Short mmCIF file of C-alpha atoms in Angstrom, two decimals:
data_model
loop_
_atom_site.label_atom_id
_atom_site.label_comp_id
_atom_site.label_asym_id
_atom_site.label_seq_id
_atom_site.Cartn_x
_atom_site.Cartn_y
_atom_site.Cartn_z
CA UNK A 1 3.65 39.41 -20.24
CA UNK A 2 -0.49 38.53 -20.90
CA UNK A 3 -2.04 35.86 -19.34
CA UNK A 4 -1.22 33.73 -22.97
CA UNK A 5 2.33 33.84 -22.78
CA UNK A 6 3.46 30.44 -21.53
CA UNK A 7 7.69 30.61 -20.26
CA UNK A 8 9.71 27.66 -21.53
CA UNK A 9 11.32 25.43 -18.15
CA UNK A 10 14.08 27.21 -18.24
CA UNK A 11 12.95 31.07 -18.41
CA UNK A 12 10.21 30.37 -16.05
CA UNK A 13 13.15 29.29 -13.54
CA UNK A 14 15.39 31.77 -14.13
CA UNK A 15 12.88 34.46 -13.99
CA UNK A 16 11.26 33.17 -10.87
CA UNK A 17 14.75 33.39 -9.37
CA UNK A 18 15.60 36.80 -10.28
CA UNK A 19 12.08 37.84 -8.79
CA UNK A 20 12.83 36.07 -5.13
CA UNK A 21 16.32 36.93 -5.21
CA UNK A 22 15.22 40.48 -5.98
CA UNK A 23 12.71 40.28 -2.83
CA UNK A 24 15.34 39.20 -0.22
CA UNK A 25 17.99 42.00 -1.94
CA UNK A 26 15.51 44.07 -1.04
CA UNK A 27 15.08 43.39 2.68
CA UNK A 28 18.79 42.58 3.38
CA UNK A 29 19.56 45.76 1.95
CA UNK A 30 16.92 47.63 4.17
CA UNK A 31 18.51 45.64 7.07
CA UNK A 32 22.01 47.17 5.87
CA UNK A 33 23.47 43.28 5.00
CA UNK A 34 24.54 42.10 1.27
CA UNK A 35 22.82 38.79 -0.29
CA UNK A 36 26.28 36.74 0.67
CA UNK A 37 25.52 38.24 4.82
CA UNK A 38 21.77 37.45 4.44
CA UNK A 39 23.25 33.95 3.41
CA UNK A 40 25.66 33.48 6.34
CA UNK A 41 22.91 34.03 8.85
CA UNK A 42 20.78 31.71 7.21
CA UNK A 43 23.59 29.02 7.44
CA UNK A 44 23.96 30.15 11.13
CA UNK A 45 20.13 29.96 12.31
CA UNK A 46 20.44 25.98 12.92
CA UNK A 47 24.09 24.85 13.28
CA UNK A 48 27.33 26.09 14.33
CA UNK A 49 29.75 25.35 11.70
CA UNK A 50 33.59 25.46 10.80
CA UNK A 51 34.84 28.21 8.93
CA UNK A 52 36.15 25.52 6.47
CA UNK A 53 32.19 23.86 6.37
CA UNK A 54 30.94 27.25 6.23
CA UNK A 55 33.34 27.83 3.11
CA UNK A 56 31.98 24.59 1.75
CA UNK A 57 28.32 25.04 2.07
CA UNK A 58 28.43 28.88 0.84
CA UNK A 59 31.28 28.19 -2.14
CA UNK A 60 34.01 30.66 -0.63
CA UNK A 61 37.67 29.79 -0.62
CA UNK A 62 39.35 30.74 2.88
CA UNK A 63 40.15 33.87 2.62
CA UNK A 64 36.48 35.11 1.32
CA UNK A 65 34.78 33.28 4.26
CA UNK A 66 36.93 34.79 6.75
CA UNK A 67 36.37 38.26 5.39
CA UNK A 68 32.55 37.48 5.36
CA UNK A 69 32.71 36.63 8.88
CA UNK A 70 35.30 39.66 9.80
CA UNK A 71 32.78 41.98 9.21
CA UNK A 72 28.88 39.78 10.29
CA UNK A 73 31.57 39.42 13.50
CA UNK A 74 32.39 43.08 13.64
CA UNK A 75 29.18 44.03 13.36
CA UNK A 76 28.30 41.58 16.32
CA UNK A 77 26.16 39.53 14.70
CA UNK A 78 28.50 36.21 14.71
CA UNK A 79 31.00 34.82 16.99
CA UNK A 80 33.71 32.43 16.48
CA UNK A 81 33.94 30.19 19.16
CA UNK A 82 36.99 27.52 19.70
CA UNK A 83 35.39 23.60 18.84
CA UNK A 84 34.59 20.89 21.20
CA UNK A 85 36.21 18.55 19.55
CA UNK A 86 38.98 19.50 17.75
CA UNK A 87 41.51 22.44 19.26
CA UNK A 88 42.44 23.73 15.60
CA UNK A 89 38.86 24.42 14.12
CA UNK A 90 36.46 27.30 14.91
CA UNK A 91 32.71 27.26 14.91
CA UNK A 92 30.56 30.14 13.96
CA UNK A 93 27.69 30.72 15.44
CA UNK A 94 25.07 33.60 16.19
CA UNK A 95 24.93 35.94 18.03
CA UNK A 96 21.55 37.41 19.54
CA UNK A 97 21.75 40.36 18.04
CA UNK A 98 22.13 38.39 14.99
CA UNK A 99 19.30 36.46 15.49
CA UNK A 100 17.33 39.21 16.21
CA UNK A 101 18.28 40.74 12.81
CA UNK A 102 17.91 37.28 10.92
CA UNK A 103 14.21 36.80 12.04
CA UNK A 104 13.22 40.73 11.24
CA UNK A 105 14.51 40.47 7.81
CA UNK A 106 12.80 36.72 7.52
CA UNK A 107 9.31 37.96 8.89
CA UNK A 108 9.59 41.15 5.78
CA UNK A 109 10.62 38.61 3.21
CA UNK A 110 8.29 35.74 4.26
CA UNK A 111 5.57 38.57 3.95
CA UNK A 112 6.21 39.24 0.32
CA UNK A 113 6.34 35.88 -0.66
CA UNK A 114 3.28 35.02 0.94
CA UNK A 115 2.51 38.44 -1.01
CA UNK A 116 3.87 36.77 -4.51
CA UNK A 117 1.80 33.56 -3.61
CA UNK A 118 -1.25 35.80 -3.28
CA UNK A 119 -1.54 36.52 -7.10
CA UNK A 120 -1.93 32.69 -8.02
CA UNK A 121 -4.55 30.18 -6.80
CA UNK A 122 -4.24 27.34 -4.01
CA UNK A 123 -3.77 24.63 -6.50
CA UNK A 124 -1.10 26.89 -8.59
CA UNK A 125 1.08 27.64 -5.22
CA UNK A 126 0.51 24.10 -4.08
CA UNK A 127 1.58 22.92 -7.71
CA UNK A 128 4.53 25.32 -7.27
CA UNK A 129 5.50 24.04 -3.63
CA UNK A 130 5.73 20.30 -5.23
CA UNK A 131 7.61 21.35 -8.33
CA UNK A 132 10.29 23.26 -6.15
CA UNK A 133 10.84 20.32 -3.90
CA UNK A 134 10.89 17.62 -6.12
CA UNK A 135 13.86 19.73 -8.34
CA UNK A 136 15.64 21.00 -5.02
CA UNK A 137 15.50 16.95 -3.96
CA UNK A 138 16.62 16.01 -7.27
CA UNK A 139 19.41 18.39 -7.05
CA UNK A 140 20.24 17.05 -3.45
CA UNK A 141 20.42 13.26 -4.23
CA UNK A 142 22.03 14.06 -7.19
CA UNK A 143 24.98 16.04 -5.38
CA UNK A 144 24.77 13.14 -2.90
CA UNK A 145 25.96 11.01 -5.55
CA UNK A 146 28.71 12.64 -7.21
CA UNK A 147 29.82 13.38 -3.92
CA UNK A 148 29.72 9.49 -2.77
CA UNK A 149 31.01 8.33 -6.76
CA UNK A 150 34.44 11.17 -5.66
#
């Protein structure tokens, strides 16, 4: 691609996403996890969940999430722990060895984006940063919506 070549919307997306997604395969692969593991511990690094929230927020029917946590739990990297508040449901939650792994492979990947970001100018990646937010807000209320209109 030359500097004159100008990506419609929705190639300039899609490529953009193939090119991060490509940079975390990357480092969850040299951390010996798969994109849907690198995913789970990102879940995990601010809440402690439900296996059927977790399911929810990831897209995994039941038997998927509990396979996904089988092994992040066999591996010692999760937990399930009985809930406070309700004697039926199991929370997930992290493990320090986990967490430990979660920030290594975060510190590699933040450094490649930063790496990415390096190639464009301040007002391009600052152009960038309010393009993503506003769409990923969009997205959000929009969810929000549907969600509330159901």
């Amino acid at each position: 691609m030359t500097s004159d070549d100008t990506l419609s919307p929705v190639d300039a997306l899609a490529q953009l996403a193939f090119l991060v997604h490509g940079v975390l395969e990357r480092r969850a692969t040299e951390a010996d996890l798969s994109i849907s593991q690198m995913r789970l511990l990102g879940i995990l690094r601010d809440r402690e969940p439900t296996m059927n929230e977790l399911g929810a927020r990831m897209v995994l029917d039941k038997s998927s999430i509990s396979g996904l946590v089988d092994r992040a739990e066999r591996r010692g990297l999760v937990v399930r722990v009985p809930s406070s508040t309700d004697r039926r449901s199991v929370r997930v939650r992290m493990t320090d060895a986990g967490r430990e792994l979660t920030h290594r492979v975060e510190r590699g990947f933040d450094a490649d984006v930063l790496a990415l970001l390096a190639g464009i100018s301040p007002a391009e990646q600052s152009a960038l940063v309010s393009g993503a937010t506003a769409l990923i807000s969009a997205e959000a209320r929009a969810r929000a919506a549907l969600a509330d209109a159901g």
